XYZ file of C-alpha atoms in Angstrom:
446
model
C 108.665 150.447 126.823
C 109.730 146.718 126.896
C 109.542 144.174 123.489
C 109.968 141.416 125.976
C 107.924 140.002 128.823
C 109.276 140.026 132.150
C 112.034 137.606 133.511
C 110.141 134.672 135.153
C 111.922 132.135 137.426
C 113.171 129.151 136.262
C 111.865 125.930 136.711
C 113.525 122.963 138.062
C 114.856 120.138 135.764
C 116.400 117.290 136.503
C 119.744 116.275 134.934
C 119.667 114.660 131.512
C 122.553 112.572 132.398
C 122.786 108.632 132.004
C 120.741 106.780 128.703
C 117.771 107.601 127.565
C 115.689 104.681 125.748
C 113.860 105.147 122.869
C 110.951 103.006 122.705
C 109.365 102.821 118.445
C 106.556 101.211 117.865
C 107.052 100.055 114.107
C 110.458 99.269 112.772
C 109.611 100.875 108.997
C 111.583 103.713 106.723
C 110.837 106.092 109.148
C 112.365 104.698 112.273
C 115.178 103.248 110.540
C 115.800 106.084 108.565
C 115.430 108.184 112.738
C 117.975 105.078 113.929
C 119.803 105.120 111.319
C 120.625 108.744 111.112
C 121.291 109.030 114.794
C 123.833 105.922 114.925
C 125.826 107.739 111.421
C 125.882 111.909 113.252
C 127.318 110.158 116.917
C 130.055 108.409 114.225
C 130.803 111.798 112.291
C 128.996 110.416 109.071
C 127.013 112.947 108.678
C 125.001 116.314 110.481
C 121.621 116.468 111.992
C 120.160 118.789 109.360
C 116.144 119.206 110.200
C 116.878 118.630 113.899
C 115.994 122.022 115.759
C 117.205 120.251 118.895
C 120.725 120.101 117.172
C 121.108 123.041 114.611
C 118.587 125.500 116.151
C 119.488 128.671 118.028
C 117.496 130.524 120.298
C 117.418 134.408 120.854
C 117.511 135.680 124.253
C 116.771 139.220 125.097
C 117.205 142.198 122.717
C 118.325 142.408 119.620
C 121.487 144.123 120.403
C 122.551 141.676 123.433
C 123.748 139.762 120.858
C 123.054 136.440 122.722
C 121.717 133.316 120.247
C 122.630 130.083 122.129
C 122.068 126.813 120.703
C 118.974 124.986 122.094
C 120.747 122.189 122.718
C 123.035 124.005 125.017
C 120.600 126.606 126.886
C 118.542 123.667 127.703
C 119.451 120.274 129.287
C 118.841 117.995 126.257
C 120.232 114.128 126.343
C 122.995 113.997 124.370
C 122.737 111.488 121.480
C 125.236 109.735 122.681
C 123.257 108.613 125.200
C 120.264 106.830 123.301
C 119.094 103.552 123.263
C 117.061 101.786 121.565
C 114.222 99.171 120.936
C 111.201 98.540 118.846
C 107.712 96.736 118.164
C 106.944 95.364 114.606
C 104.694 92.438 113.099
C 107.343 91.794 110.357
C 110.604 90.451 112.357
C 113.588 91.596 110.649
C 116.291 94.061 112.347
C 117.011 97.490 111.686
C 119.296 96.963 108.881
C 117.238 94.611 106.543
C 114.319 96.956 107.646
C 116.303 99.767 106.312
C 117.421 97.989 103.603
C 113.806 97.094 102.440
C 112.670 100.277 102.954
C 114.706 101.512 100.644
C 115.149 105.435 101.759
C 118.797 105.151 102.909
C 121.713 104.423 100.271
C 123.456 101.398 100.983
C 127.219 102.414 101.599
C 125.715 104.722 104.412
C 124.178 101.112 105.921
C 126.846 99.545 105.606
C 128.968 101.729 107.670
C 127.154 101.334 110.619
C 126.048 97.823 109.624
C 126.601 96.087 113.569
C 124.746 98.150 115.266
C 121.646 98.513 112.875
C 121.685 94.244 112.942
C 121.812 94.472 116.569
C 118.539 95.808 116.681
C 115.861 93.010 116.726
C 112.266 94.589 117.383
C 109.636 92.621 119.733
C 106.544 91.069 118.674
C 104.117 93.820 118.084
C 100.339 94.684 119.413
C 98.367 94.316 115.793
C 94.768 93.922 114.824
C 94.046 93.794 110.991
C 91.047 95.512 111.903
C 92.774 98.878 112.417
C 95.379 98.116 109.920
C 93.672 96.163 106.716
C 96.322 96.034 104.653
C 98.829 94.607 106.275
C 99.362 91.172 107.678
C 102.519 90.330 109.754
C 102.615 87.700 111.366
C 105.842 89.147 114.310
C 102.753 89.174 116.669
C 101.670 88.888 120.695
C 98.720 86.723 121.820
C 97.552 86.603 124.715
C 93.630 86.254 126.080
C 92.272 89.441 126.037
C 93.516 93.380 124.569
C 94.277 93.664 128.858
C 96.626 90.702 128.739
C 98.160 92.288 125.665
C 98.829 96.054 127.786
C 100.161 94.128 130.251
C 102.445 91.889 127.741
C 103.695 95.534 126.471
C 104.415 96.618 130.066
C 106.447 93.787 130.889
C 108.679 94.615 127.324
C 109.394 98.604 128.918
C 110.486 97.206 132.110
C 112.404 94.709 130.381
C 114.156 96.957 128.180
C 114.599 99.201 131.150
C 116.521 96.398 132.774
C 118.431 95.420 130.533
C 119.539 98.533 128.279
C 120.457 100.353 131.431
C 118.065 103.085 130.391
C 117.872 105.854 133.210
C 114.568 107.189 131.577
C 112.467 105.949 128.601
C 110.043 107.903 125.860
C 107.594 105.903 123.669
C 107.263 107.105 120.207
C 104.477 105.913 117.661
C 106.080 105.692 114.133
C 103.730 102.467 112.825
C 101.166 102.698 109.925
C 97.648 105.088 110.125
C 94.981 102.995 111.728
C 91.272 103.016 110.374
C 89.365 105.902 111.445
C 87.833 105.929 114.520
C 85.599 107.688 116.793
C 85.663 108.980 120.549
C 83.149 106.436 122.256
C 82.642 105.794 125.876
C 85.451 103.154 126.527
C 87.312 105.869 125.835
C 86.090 108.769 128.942
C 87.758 107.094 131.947
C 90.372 104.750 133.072
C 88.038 102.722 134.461
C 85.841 102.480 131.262
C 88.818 102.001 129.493
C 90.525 98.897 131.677
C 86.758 97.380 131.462
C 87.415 97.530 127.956
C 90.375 96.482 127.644
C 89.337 92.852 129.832
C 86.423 92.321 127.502
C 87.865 93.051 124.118
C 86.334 96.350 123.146
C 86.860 96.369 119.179
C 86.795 100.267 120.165
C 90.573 100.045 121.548
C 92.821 100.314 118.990
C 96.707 98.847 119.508
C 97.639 102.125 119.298
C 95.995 102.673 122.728
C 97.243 99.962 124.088
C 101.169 100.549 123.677
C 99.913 104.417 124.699
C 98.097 102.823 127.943
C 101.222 100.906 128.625
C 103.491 103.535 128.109
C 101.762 105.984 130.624
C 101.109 103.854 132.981
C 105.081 103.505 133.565
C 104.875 106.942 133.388
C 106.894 106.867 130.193
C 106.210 110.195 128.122
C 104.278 108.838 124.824
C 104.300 110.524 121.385
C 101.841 109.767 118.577
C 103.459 110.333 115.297
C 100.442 109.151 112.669
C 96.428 110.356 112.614
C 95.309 108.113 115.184
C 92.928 108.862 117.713
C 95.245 107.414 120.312
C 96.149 109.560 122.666
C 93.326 112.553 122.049
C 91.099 110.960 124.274
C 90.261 111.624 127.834
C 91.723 108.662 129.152
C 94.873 109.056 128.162
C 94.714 113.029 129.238
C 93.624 111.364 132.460
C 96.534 109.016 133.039
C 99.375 111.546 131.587
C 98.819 113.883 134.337
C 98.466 111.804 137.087
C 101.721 109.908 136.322
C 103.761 112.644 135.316
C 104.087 111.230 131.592
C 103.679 113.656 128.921
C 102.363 113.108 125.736
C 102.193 114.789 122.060
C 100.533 114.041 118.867
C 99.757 113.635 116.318
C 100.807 113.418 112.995
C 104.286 114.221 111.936
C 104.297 117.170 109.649
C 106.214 116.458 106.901
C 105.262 116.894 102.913
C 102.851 118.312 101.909
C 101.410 119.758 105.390
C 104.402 121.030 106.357
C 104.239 123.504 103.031
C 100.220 124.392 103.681
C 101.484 125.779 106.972
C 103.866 127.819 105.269
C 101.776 129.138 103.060
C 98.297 129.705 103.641
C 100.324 131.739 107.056
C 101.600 133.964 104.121
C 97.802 134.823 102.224
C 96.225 135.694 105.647
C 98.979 137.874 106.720
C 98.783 139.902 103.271
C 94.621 139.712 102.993
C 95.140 137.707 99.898
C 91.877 135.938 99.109
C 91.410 131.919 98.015
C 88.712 130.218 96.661
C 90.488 126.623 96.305
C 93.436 124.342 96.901
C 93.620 121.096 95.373
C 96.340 118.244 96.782
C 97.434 115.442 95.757
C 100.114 113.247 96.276
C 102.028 110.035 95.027
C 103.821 107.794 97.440
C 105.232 104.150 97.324
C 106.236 103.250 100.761
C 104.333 100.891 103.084
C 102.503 104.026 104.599
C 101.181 104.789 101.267
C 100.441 101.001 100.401
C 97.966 101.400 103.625
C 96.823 104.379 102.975
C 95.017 102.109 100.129
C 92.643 101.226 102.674
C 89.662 103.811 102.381
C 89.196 103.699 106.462
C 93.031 104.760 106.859
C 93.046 106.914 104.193
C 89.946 108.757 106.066
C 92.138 108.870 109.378
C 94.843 110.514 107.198
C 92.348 113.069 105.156
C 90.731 114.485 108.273
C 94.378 115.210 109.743
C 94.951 116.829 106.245
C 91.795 119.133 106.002
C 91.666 120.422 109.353
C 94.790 122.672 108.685
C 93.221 125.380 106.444
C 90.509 126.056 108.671
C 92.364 126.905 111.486
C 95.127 128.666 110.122
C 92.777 131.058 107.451
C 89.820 131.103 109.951
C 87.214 131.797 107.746
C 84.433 132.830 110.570
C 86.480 135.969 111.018
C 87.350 136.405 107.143
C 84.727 135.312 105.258
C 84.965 137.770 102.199
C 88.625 136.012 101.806
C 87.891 132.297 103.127
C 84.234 131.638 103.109
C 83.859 129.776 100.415
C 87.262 127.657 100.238
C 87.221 124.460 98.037
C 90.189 122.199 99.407
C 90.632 118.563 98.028
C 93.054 116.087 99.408
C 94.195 112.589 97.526
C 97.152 110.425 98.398
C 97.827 107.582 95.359
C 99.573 104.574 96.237
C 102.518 104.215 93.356
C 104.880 101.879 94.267
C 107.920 102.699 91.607
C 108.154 106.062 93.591
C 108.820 104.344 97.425
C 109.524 106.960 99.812
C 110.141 109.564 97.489
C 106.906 110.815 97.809
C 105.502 113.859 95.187
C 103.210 116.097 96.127
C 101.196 118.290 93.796
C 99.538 121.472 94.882
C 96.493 123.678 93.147
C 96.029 127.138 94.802
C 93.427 129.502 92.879
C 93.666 132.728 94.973
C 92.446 136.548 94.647
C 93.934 139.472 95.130
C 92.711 143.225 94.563
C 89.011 144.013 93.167
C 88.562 140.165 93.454
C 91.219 139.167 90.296
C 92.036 135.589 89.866
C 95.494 134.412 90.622
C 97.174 130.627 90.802
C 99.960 129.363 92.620
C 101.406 126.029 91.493
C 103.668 123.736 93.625
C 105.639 120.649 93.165
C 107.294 119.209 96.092
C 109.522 115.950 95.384
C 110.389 115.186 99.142
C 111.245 112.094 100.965
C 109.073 111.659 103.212
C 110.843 109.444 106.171
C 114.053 112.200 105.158
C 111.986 115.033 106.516
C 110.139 113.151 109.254
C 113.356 111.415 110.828
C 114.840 114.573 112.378
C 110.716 115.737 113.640
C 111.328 111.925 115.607
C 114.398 113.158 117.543
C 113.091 116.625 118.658
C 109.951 114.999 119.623
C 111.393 112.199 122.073
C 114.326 114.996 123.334
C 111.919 117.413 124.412
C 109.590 115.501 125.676
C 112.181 113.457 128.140
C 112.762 117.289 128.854
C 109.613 117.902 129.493
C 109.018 114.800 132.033
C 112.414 116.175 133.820
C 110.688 119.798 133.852
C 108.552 120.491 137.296
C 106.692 123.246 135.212
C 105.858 120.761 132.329
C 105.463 117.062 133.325
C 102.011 117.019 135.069
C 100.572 118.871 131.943
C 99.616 115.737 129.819
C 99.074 117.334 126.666
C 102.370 119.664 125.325
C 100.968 121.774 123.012
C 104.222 123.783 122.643
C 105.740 120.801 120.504
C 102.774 121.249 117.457
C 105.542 122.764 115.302
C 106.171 119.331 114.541
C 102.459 117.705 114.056
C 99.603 118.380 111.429
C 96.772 117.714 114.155
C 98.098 119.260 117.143
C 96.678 118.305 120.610
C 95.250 120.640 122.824
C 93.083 120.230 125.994
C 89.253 120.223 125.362
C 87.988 123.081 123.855
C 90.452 124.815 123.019
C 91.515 124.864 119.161
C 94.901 123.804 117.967
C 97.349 126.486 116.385
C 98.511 125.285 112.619
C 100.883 128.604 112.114
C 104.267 127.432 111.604
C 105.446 130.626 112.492
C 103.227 131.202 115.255
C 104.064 126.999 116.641
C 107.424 128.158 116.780
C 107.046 130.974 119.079
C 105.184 129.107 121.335
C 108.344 126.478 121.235
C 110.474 129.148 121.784
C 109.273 131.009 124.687
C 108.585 127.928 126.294
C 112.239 127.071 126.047
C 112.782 130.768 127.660
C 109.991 130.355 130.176
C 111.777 127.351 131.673
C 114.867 129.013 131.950
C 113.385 132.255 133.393
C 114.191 133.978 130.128
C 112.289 136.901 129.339
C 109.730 135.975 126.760
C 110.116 137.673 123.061
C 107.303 139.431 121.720
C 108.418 141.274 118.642
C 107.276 144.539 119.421
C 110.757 146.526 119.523
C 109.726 149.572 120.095
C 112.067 150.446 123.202
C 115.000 150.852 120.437
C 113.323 154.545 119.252
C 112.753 155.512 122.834
């Protein structure tokens, strides 16, 4: 009896050799922390811990083949060497005073790779206060309409293109949480959506316009905050037919990151819960806009959705029918990025007895959502290289790395960490024509 599926054939992909541009919309701690970090590893300053693309390992066949590659060398990643970058803000400043301002990053570490960080000057930036209330730069395009604007943001990818000698590019959203927003009918089709775009629809966020902009270069486009974005049929629409992949949304850092952890943990034992109250301080800019009760909504609803889906308590509702989960984020400047996050877990166990689980995470936030930037942009430039990946639109197999993971209509997202990362995996195998790993093991007592 086999533990594995069976060998499939492996897909084509094209060569990740030459650059590979790196295209961030917003120039705050976390992309300069991402930029940062990349420019210090290629100099020997320091190792891409977080990074599965760099430090992970993947196991291939049985146990006892004894074969655990690194990802990065069983499939064709770029090599960091290779990256280049650019970036959109409405504050003008470069990388290194961005950095510096931010305040994640110590300064000797700056300094060190002070040149390149000042050579990095980011463009004027799509921005609507609308979306964003709590925040006024003034780094900013105008143009006539939200069309001439898409088409402003086209002309800045080609140009970078050009003039960065960029082989291929990959657009990655790293700017503040926009107001929440519905689905609405500019958003169904590409013609709704251009129609909207000429007469101003206050329904388009920027967002969708550097998304728009991106895919149609057929640049793959990642959305790394709450955003509606790119989870909306248009954009499904225009990823597949031009071959640009996209991802989203939310990076799953903090807090998230440890409700996927755990709550995994209670199902897999039976262990009941009745509540689990979070809240969280933060001083950065994203928690400054998060101030904002339409933004913080955006965020909450990315937040929530997690328990749900991971405890599913249609099929369990003895354990997690009657869940009370709270979420707060507190702006609280003194703290910057070092964000805290304070967890409440009331539980049951046997006969119904009351337990409580307490956690206090002091994280830093931009620290753990740096190295989820790099995996996202190298596997999805792998993924637009891949013949069995690129005319998917949506990559659901990168949700290890997102709090609201995308899937195509209808079908609900994963939240299992554990489970995300199989899915990751086996991809990885698939496209090599690796068998697939199923745990079941039970051809060693044959």
């Amino acid at each position: 009896m086999a533990s594995s599926a069976e060998k499939t054939t492996a897909t084509k992909i094209a060569s990740a050799r030459g650059k590979l541009g790196v295209m961030i919309v917003g120039m705050g701690a976390v992309a300069t922390t991402f930029i940062a970090g990349v420019e210090a590893i290629r100099k020997g300053i320091a190792k891409p811990i977080g990074s599965l693309t760099q430090m992970g390992t993947i196991r291939l066949g049985k146990r006892t083949d004894g074969r655990s590659p690194k990802i990065s060398k069983f499939v064709p990643l770029a090599n960091l060497k290779d990256l280049v970058f650019t970036a959109w803000d409405i504050f003008e400043e470069d990388a290194y005073a961005a950095a510096m301002n931010a305040g994640v990053l110590e300064k000797d570490l700056l300094n060190q790779i002070k040149p390149f960080m000042r050579s990095i000057k980011p463009r004027k930036a799509v921005f609507d206060r609308n979306y964003v209330k709590l925040l006024d730069g003034k780094h900013v395009k105008k143009g006539k309409n939200k069309r001439d604007m898409a088409e402003q943001l086209r002309g800045d990818i080609r140009n970078f293109k050009k003039k960065s000698g960029a082989d291929r590019l990959v657009m990655i959203w790293c700017a503040s949480t926009e107001t929440f927003t519905k689905q609405s009918a500019v958003h169904e089709s590409l013609e709704a959506f251009e129609r909207g775009l000429e007469e101003n629809d206050p329904k388009i966020a920027p967002s969708m316009i550097y998304a728009y902009a991106a895919l149609m270069e057929g640049v793959p486009f990642a959305n790394g905050a709450p955003n509606l974005t790119v989870d909306i049929p248009v954009m499904m629409e225009l990823s597949k037919a031009n071959n640009a992949p996209i991802a989203g949304k939310d990076f799953k850092t903090g807090q998230t990151l440890m409700k996927t952890i755990l709550a995994p943990g209670f199902k897999a034992r039976m262990i009941g819960m009745s509540g689990w109250f979070s809240t969280n301080i933060l001083g950065n800019r994203d928690g400054e806009v998060l101030e904002d009760p339409g933004s913080f909504k955006t965020k909450e609803e990315s937040k929530l959705s997690v328990l749900d889906r991971i405890l599913q308590p249609e099929l369990y509702p003895d354990l997690y029918g009657n869940i009370h989960h709270k979420v707060r984020i507190n702006y609280y400047p003194p703290r910057g990025d070092n964000k805290e996050g304070w967890d409440n877990i009331d539980i049951f166990g046997w006969l119904g007895y009351p337990m409580q689980i307490k956690v206090d995470f002091l994280c830093r936030d931009s620290i753990l959502a740096a190295p989820i930037v790099l995996d996202l942009i190298l596997f999805l430039d792998l993924a637009k290289r891949s013949e069995a990946l690129r005319g998917l639109g949506v990559q659901e197999w990168l949700s290890f790395y997102l709090k609201s993971p995308m899937t195509v209509p209808g079908l609900y997202p994963e939240h299992d960490l554990f489970i995300q990362l199989m899915k990751l995996k086996n991809t990885l195998r698939h496209l090599r024509g690796e068998q697939l790993i199923t745990h079941l093991g039970l051809e060693y007592y044959d």
